[in-house]
Short mmCIF file of C-alpha atoms in Angstrom, two decimals:
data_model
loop_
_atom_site.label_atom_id
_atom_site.label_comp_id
_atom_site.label_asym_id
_atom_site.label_seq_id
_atom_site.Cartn_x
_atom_site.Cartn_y
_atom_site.Cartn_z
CA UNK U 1 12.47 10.17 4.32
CA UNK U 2 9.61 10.85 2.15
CA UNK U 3 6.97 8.25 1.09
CA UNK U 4 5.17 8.34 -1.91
CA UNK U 5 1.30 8.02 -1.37
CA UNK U 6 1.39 5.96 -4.81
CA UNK U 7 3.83 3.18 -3.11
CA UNK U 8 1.65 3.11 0.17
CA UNK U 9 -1.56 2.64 -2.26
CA UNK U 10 0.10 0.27 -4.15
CA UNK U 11 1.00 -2.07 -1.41
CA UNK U 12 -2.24 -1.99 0.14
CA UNK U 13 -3.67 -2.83 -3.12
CA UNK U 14 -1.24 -5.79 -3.16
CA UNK U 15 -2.32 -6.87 0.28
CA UNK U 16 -6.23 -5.99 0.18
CA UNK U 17 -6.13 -7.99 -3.12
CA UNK U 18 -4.06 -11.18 -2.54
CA UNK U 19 -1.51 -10.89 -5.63
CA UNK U 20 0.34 -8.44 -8.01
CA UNK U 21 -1.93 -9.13 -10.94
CA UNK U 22 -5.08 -8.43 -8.88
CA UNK U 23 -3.64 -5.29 -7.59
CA UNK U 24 -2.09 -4.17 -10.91
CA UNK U 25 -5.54 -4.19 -12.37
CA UNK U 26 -8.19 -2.32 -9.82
CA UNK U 27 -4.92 0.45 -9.98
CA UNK U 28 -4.81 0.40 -13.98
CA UNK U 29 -1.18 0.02 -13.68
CA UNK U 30 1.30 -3.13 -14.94
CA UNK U 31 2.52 -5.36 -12.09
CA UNK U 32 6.10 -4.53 -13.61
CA UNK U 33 4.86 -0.85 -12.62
CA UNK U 34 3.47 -1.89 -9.38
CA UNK U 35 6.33 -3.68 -9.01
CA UNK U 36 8.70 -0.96 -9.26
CA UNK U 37 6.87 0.92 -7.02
CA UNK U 38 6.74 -1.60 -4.13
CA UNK U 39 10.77 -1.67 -4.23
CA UNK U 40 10.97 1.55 -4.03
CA UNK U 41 9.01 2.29 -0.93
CA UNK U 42 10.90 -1.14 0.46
CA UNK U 43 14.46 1.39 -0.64
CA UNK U 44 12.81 4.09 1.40
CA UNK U 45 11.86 2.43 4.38
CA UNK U 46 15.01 0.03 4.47
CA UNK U 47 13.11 -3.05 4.96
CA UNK U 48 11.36 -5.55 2.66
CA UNK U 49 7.84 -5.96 2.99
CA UNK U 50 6.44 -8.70 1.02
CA UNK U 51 8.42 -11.89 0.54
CA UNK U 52 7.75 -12.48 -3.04
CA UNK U 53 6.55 -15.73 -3.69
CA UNK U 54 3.26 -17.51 -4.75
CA UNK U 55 1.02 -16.27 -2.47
CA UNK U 56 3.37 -13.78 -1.03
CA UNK U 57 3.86 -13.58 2.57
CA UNK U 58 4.20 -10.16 4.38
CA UNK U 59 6.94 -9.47 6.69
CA UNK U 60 6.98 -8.16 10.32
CA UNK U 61 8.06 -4.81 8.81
CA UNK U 62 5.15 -5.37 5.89
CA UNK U 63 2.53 -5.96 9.07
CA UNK U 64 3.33 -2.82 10.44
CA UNK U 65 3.19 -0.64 7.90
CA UNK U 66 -0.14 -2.02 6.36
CA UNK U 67 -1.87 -1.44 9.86
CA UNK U 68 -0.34 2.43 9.52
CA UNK U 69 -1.18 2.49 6.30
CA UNK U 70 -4.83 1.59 6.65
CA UNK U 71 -5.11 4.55 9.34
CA UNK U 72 -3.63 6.48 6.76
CA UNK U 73 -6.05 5.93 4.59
CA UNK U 74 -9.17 6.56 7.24
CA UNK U 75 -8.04 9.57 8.08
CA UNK U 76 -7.75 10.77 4.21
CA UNK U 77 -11.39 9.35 4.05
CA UNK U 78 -12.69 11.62 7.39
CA UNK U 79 -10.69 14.71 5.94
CA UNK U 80 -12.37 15.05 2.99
CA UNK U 81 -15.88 14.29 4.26
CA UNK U 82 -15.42 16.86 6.90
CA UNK U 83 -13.96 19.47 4.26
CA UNK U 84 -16.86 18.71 2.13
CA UNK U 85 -19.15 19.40 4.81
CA UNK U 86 -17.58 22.82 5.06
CA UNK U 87 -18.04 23.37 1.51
CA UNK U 88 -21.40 22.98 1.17
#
């Protein structure tokens, strides 16, 4: 199983911003595209995350993988401040 780093930011943009259109937006994507992308990391994992209504509510599986998903994205953060301490 191989997830996509653009499905992971897109549901934490979902999440982090409270709806679709919100998210959509700060990514400069469409929701249909954010959309699409969200389903498929949902097909790769074999779980839904988000139950899709107005505001949308996360499931378990959706709570679990935005609290990996935000150490994730730390440690992306602390690897390239510590590479670009190298490189200077």
């Amino acid at each position: 199983m191989t997830i996509d780093p653009k499905g992971i930011n897109g549901f934490l943009a979902i999440v982090e911003n409270g709806n679709f259109e919100k998210a959509a937006k700060k990514l400069g994507i469409t929701t249909s595209a954010l959309s699409i992308r969200v389903s498929t990391l949902e097909k790769i994992i074999g779980e839904q995350l988000l139950i899709r209504k107005r505001p949308f509510i996360l499931t378990e599986t959706g709570h679990i993988l935005y609290e990996h998903a935000l150490q994730l994205r730390n440690l992306e953060v602390s690897l390239i401040e510590k590479i670009s301490k190298i490189a200077c």
